[in-house]
CSV table of N, CA, C and O in Angstrom, one decimal:
chain,number,residue,atom,x,y,z
A,1,MET,N,0.8,-1.2,0.0
A,1,MET,CA,0.0,0.0,0.0
A,1,MET,C,0.9,1.2,0.0
A,1,MET,O,1.8,1.3,0.8
A,2,THR,N,0.6,2.2,-0.9
A,2,THR,CA,1.4,3.4,-1.0
A,2,THR,C,0.9,4.4,0.0
A,2,THR,O,-0.3,4.5,0.3
A,3,LYS,N,1.8,5.3,0.5
A,3,LYS,CA,1.4,6.4,1.4
A,3,LYS,C,1.3,7.7,0.5
A,3,LYS,O,1.9,7.8,-0.6
A,4,LYS,N,0.6,8.6,1.1
A,4,LYS,CA,0.4,9.9,0.4
A,4,LYS,C,1.6,10.9,0.6
A,4,LYS,O,2.0,11.0,1.7
A,5,ALA,N,2.1,11.5,-0.4
A,5,ALA,CA,3.1,12.5,-0.4
A,5,ALA,C,2.6,13.7,-1.2
A,5,ALA,O,2.1,13.5,-2.3
A,6,VAL,N,2.6,14.9,-0.6
A,6,VAL,CA,2.2,16.1,-1.4
A,6,VAL,C,3.4,17.1,-1.3
A,6,VAL,O,3.9,17.5,-0.2
A,7,PHE,N,3.8,17.5,-2.5
A,7,PHE,CA,4.8,18.5,-2.6
A,7,PHE,C,4.2,19.9,-3.0
A,7,PHE,O,3.5,20.0,-4.1
A,8,TYR,N,4.3,20.8,-2.1
A,8,TYR,CA,3.7,22.2,-2.3
A,8,TYR,C,4.8,23.1,-2.8
A,8,TYR,O,5.9,23.1,-2.2
A,9,HIS,N,4.5,23.9,-3.8
A,9,HIS,CA,5.5,24.9,-4.3
A,9,HIS,C,4.8,26.1,-4.9
A,9,HIS,O,3.6,26.1,-5.0
A,10,ALA,N,5.6,27.1,-5.3
A,10,ALA,CA,5.0,28.3,-5.9
A,10,ALA,C,5.6,28.6,-7.2
A,10,ALA,O,5.3,29.7,-7.8
A,11,GLY,N,6.4,27.7,-7.8
A,11,GLY,CA,6.9,27.9,-9.1
A,11,GLY,C,8.2,28.6,-9.2
A,11,GLY,O,8.8,28.8,-10.3
A,12,CYS,N,8.8,29.1,-8.1
A,12,CYS,CA,10.1,29.8,-8.1
A,12,CYS,C,11.2,28.8,-8.4
A,12,CYS,O,11.0,27.6,-8.4
A,13,SER,N,12.4,29.4,-8.7
A,13,SER,CA,13.5,28.5,-9.0
A,13,SER,C,13.9,27.5,-7.9
A,13,SER,O,14.2,26.4,-8.2
A,14,VAL,N,13.8,28.0,-6.7
A,14,VAL,CA,14.1,27.1,-5.5
A,14,VAL,C,13.1,26.0,-5.5
A,14,VAL,O,13.5,24.8,-5.3
A,15,CYS,N,11.8,26.3,-5.7
A,15,CYS,CA,10.8,25.3,-5.7
A,15,CYS,C,10.9,24.3,-6.8
A,15,CYS,O,10.8,23.1,-6.6
A,16,VAL,N,11.2,24.7,-8.0
A,16,VAL,CA,11.4,23.9,-9.2
A,16,VAL,C,12.6,22.9,-9.0
A,16,VAL,O,12.5,21.7,-9.2
A,17,GLU,N,13.6,23.4,-8.5
A,17,GLU,CA,14.8,22.6,-8.2
A,17,GLU,C,14.5,21.6,-7.1
A,17,GLU,O,14.9,20.4,-7.2
A,18,ALA,N,13.8,22.0,-6.1
A,18,ALA,CA,13.4,21.0,-5.0
A,18,ALA,C,12.5,19.9,-5.6
A,18,ALA,O,12.6,18.8,-5.2
A,19,GLU,N,11.6,20.3,-6.4
A,19,GLU,CA,10.7,19.3,-7.1
A,19,GLU,C,11.5,18.3,-7.8
A,19,GLU,O,11.3,17.1,-7.7
A,20,GLN,N,12.4,18.8,-8.6
A,20,GLN,CA,13.2,17.9,-9.5
A,20,GLN,C,14.2,17.0,-8.7
A,20,GLN,O,14.4,15.9,-9.0
A,21,ASN,N,14.7,17.5,-7.6
A,21,ASN,CA,15.7,16.8,-6.9
A,21,ASN,C,15.2,16.1,-5.6
A,21,ASN,O,15.8,15.1,-5.2
A,22,VAL,N,14.1,16.5,-5.0
A,22,VAL,CA,13.6,15.9,-3.8
A,22,VAL,C,12.3,15.1,-4.1
A,22,VAL,O,12.3,13.9,-3.9
A,23,ALA,N,11.3,15.8,-4.6
A,23,ALA,CA,10.0,15.2,-4.7
A,23,ALA,C,10.1,14.0,-5.7
A,23,ALA,O,9.6,12.9,-5.4
A,24,HIS,N,10.8,14.2,-6.8
A,24,HIS,CA,10.9,13.1,-7.8
A,24,HIS,C,11.9,12.0,-7.4
A,24,HIS,O,11.9,11.0,-8.1
A,25,ALA,N,12.6,12.2,-6.3
A,25,ALA,CA,13.5,11.1,-5.8
A,25,ALA,C,12.7,10.1,-4.9
A,25,ALA,O,13.3,9.1,-4.5
A,26,LEU,N,11.5,10.4,-4.6
A,26,LEU,CA,10.7,9.5,-3.7
A,26,LEU,C,10.4,8.2,-4.5
A,26,LEU,O,10.2,8.2,-5.7
A,27,ASP,N,10.5,7.1,-3.7
A,27,ASP,CA,10.2,5.8,-4.2
A,27,ASP,C,8.7,5.7,-4.5
A,27,ASP,O,7.9,5.7,-3.6
A,28,ARG,N,8.3,5.6,-5.8
A,28,ARG,CA,6.9,5.6,-6.2
A,28,ARG,C,6.2,4.3,-5.8
A,28,ARG,O,5.0,4.3,-5.8
A,29,SER,N,7.0,3.3,-5.4
A,29,SER,CA,6.3,2.1,-4.9
A,29,SER,C,5.9,2.3,-3.5
A,29,SER,O,5.1,1.5,-3.0
A,30,ARG,N,6.4,3.3,-2.8
A,30,ARG,CA,6.1,3.6,-1.4
A,30,ARG,C,5.2,4.8,-1.3
A,30,ARG,O,4.4,4.9,-0.3
A,31,TYR,N,5.3,5.8,-2.2
A,31,TYR,CA,4.6,7.0,-2.1
A,31,TYR,C,3.8,7.4,-3.3
A,31,TYR,O,4.4,7.3,-4.4
A,32,ASN,N,2.6,7.8,-3.2
A,32,ASN,CA,1.8,8.4,-4.2
A,32,ASN,C,2.0,9.9,-4.2
A,32,ASN,O,1.5,10.5,-3.3
A,33,LEU,N,2.7,10.4,-5.1
A,33,LEU,CA,3.1,11.8,-5.1
A,33,LEU,C,2.2,12.7,-5.8
A,33,LEU,O,1.8,12.4,-7.0
A,34,GLU,N,1.8,13.8,-5.2
A,34,GLU,CA,1.0,14.8,-5.8
A,34,GLU,C,1.8,16.1,-5.7
A,34,GLU,O,2.3,16.5,-4.7
A,35,ILE,N,1.9,16.8,-6.8
A,35,ILE,CA,2.5,18.1,-6.9
A,35,ILE,C,1.5,19.2,-6.9
A,35,ILE,O,0.6,19.2,-7.8
A,36,VAL,N,1.6,20.2,-6.0
A,36,VAL,CA,0.6,21.3,-5.9
A,36,VAL,C,1.3,22.6,-6.1
A,36,VAL,O,2.1,23.0,-5.2
A,37,HIS,N,1.0,23.3,-7.2
A,37,HIS,CA,1.6,24.6,-7.4
A,37,HIS,C,0.6,25.7,-6.8
A,37,HIS,O,-0.5,26.0,-7.4
A,38,LEU,N,1.0,26.1,-5.6
A,38,LEU,CA,0.1,27.1,-4.9
A,38,LEU,C,-0.1,28.4,-5.6
A,38,LEU,O,-1.1,29.1,-5.3
A,39,GLY,N,0.8,28.8,-6.4
A,39,GLY,CA,0.7,30.0,-7.2
A,39,GLY,C,-0.5,29.9,-8.2
A,39,GLY,O,-1.1,30.9,-8.5
A,40,GLN,N,-0.7,28.7,-8.7
A,40,GLN,CA,-1.8,28.5,-9.6
A,40,GLN,C,-3.0,27.9,-9.0
A,40,GLN,O,-4.1,27.9,-9.6
A,41,GLN,N,-2.9,27.3,-7.8
A,41,GLN,CA,-4.0,26.6,-7.1
A,41,GLN,C,-4.2,27.2,-5.8
A,41,GLN,O,-4.1,26.5,-4.7
A,42,LYS,N,-4.5,28.5,-5.8
A,42,LYS,CA,-4.7,29.2,-4.5
A,42,LYS,C,-5.8,28.6,-3.6
A,42,LYS,O,-5.7,28.8,-2.4
A,43,GLY,N,-6.7,27.9,-4.2
A,43,GLY,CA,-7.8,27.3,-3.4
A,43,GLY,C,-7.2,26.2,-2.5
A,43,GLY,O,-8.0,25.8,-1.6
A,44,ARG,N,-6.0,25.8,-2.6
A,44,ARG,CA,-5.4,24.8,-1.8
A,44,ARG,C,-4.5,25.3,-0.7
A,44,ARG,O,-3.9,24.5,0.0
A,45,LEU,N,-4.4,26.6,-0.6
A,45,LEU,CA,-3.6,27.2,0.5
A,45,LEU,C,-4.1,26.8,1.9
A,45,LEU,O,-3.2,26.5,2.7
A,46,LYS,N,-5.4,26.8,2.1
A,46,LYS,CA,-5.9,26.4,3.4
A,46,LYS,C,-5.5,24.9,3.7
A,46,LYS,O,-5.2,24.6,4.9
A,47,GLU,N,-5.6,24.1,2.7
A,47,GLU,CA,-5.2,22.7,2.9
A,47,GLU,C,-3.7,22.6,3.3
A,47,GLU,O,-3.3,21.8,4.2
A,48,ALA,N,-2.8,23.4,2.6
A,48,ALA,CA,-1.4,23.4,3.0
A,48,ALA,C,-1.2,23.9,4.4
A,48,ALA,O,-0.4,23.3,5.1
A,49,GLU,N,-1.9,24.9,4.7
A,49,GLU,CA,-1.7,25.5,6.1
A,49,GLU,C,-2.2,24.4,7.1
A,49,GLU,O,-1.6,24.2,8.2
A,50,ALA,N,-3.3,23.8,6.9
A,50,ALA,CA,-3.8,22.7,7.8
A,50,ALA,C,-2.9,21.6,7.9
A,50,ALA,O,-2.8,20.9,9.0
A,51,ALA,N,-2.0,21.3,6.9
A,51,ALA,CA,-1.0,20.3,6.9
A,51,ALA,C,0.2,20.7,7.7
A,51,ALA,O,1.1,19.9,7.9
A,52,GLY,N,0.3,22.0,8.1
A,52,GLY,CA,1.4,22.5,8.8
A,52,GLY,C,2.5,23.2,7.9
A,52,GLY,O,3.6,23.5,8.4
A,53,VAL,N,2.2,23.4,6.7
A,53,VAL,CA,3.1,24.1,5.8
A,53,VAL,C,3.2,25.5,6.1
A,53,VAL,O,2.2,26.2,6.2
A,54,LYS,N,4.4,26.0,6.3
A,54,LYS,CA,4.6,27.5,6.7
A,54,LYS,C,5.2,28.2,5.5
A,54,LYS,O,5.1,29.4,5.4
A,55,SER,N,6.0,27.5,4.7
A,55,SER,CA,6.7,28.1,3.5
A,55,SER,C,6.8,27.0,2.5
A,55,SER,O,6.7,25.8,2.7
A,56,VAL,N,7.1,27.5,1.2
A,56,VAL,CA,7.3,26.6,0.1
A,56,VAL,C,8.7,26.7,-0.4
A,56,VAL,O,9.3,27.8,-0.2
A,57,PRO,N,9.3,25.7,-0.9
A,57,PRO,CA,8.8,24.4,-1.1
A,57,PRO,C,8.7,23.6,0.2
A,57,PRO,O,9.5,23.7,1.1
A,58,ALA,N,7.7,22.7,0.2
A,58,ALA,CA,7.5,21.8,1.4
A,58,ALA,C,7.0,20.5,0.9
A,58,ALA,O,6.2,20.4,-0.1
A,59,LEU,N,7.4,19.4,1.6
A,59,LEU,CA,6.9,18.1,1.2
A,59,LEU,C,6.2,17.6,2.5
A,59,LEU,O,6.7,17.6,3.6
A,60,VAL,N,5.0,17.1,2.3
A,60,VAL,CA,4.2,16.5,3.4
A,60,VAL,C,4.1,15.0,3.1
A,60,VAL,O,3.6,14.6,2.1
A,61,LEU,N,4.7,14.3,4.1
A,61,LEU,CA,4.7,12.8,4.0
A,61,LEU,C,4.0,12.3,5.2
A,61,LEU,O,4.3,12.6,6.3
A,62,ASP,N,3.0,11.5,4.9
A,62,ASP,CA,2.2,10.9,6.0
A,62,ASP,C,1.6,11.9,7.0
A,62,ASP,O,1.6,11.7,8.2
A,63,GLY,N,1.3,13.1,6.4
A,63,GLY,CA,0.7,14.1,7.3
A,63,GLY,C,1.7,15.0,8.0
A,63,GLY,O,1.3,15.9,8.8
A,64,LEU,N,3.0,14.7,7.8
A,64,LEU,CA,4.1,15.5,8.5
A,64,LEU,C,4.7,16.5,7.5
A,64,LEU,O,5.2,16.0,6.4
A,65,PRO,N,4.8,17.8,7.7
A,65,PRO,CA,5.4,18.7,6.8
A,65,PRO,C,6.9,18.8,7.0
A,65,PRO,O,7.4,18.8,8.1
A,66,PHE,N,7.6,18.8,5.9
A,66,PHE,CA,9.1,18.9,5.8
A,66,PHE,C,9.4,20.1,4.9
A,66,PHE,O,9.1,20.1,3.7
A,67,HIS,N,9.9,21.2,5.5
A,67,HIS,CA,10.3,22.4,4.8
A,67,HIS,C,11.7,22.2,4.2
A,67,HIS,O,12.6,22.1,5.0
A,68,ILE,N,11.8,22.3,2.9
A,68,ILE,CA,13.0,22.0,2.2
A,68,ILE,C,14.0,23.2,2.2
A,68,ILE,O,15.1,23.1,2.5
A,69,ASN,N,13.4,24.3,1.9
A,69,ASN,CA,14.2,25.6,1.8
A,69,ASN,C,13.2,26.7,1.8
A,69,ASN,O,12.1,26.5,1.4
A,70,PHE,N,13.6,27.8,2.4
A,70,PHE,CA,12.6,28.9,2.4
A,70,PHE,C,12.6,29.7,1.1
A,70,PHE,O,13.5,30.5,0.9
A,71,GLY,N,11.6,29.3,0.3
A,71,GLY,CA,11.4,30.1,-0.9
A,71,GLY,C,10.5,31.2,-0.8
A,71,GLY,O,10.7,32.3,-1.2
A,72,ALA,N,9.3,30.9,-0.1
A,72,ALA,CA,8.3,32.0,0.1
A,72,ALA,C,7.4,31.5,1.2
A,72,ALA,O,7.0,30.3,1.3
A,73,GLY,N,7.0,32.4,2.1
A,73,GLY,CA,6.0,32.1,3.1
A,73,GLY,C,4.6,32.0,2.5
A,73,GLY,O,4.4,32.7,1.5
A,74,LEU,N,3.8,31.3,3.1
A,74,LEU,CA,2.4,31.1,2.5
A,74,LEU,C,1.7,32.5,2.5
A,74,LEU,O,0.9,32.7,1.6
A,75,ASP,N,2.0,33.4,3.4
A,75,ASP,CA,1.3,34.7,3.4
A,75,ASP,C,1.6,35.4,2.1
A,75,ASP,O,0.7,36.2,1.6
A,76,ALA,N,2.8,35.2,1.5
A,76,ALA,CA,3.1,35.9,0.3
A,76,ALA,C,2.3,35.4,-0.9
A,76,ALA,O,2.2,36.0,-1.9
A,77,LEU,N,1.7,34.2,-0.8
A,77,LEU,CA,0.9,33.6,-1.8
A,77,LEU,C,-0.6,33.9,-1.8
A,77,LEU,O,-1.3,33.6,-2.7
A,78,LYS,N,-1.0,34.6,-0.7
A,78,LYS,CA,-2.4,34.9,-0.5
A,78,LYS,C,-2.8,36.1,-1.3
A,78,LYS,O,-2.1,36.9,-1.7
């Protein structure tokens, strides 16, 4: 059974690099990965906040947020 992984980003260069090097490095046999571009999907900001995301890029694994690098705070995306 695969676990859920959600990678939140805003499309900045830091986010894109993290997506390419971190998110896509996940073992797909273990994780079902969803990529969410919060700059384009603003309706999902509350979901990200509820998951504990404070800044992007961030990867949420099994409900736990991991902040990869500070690209932008969620307030900047609202």
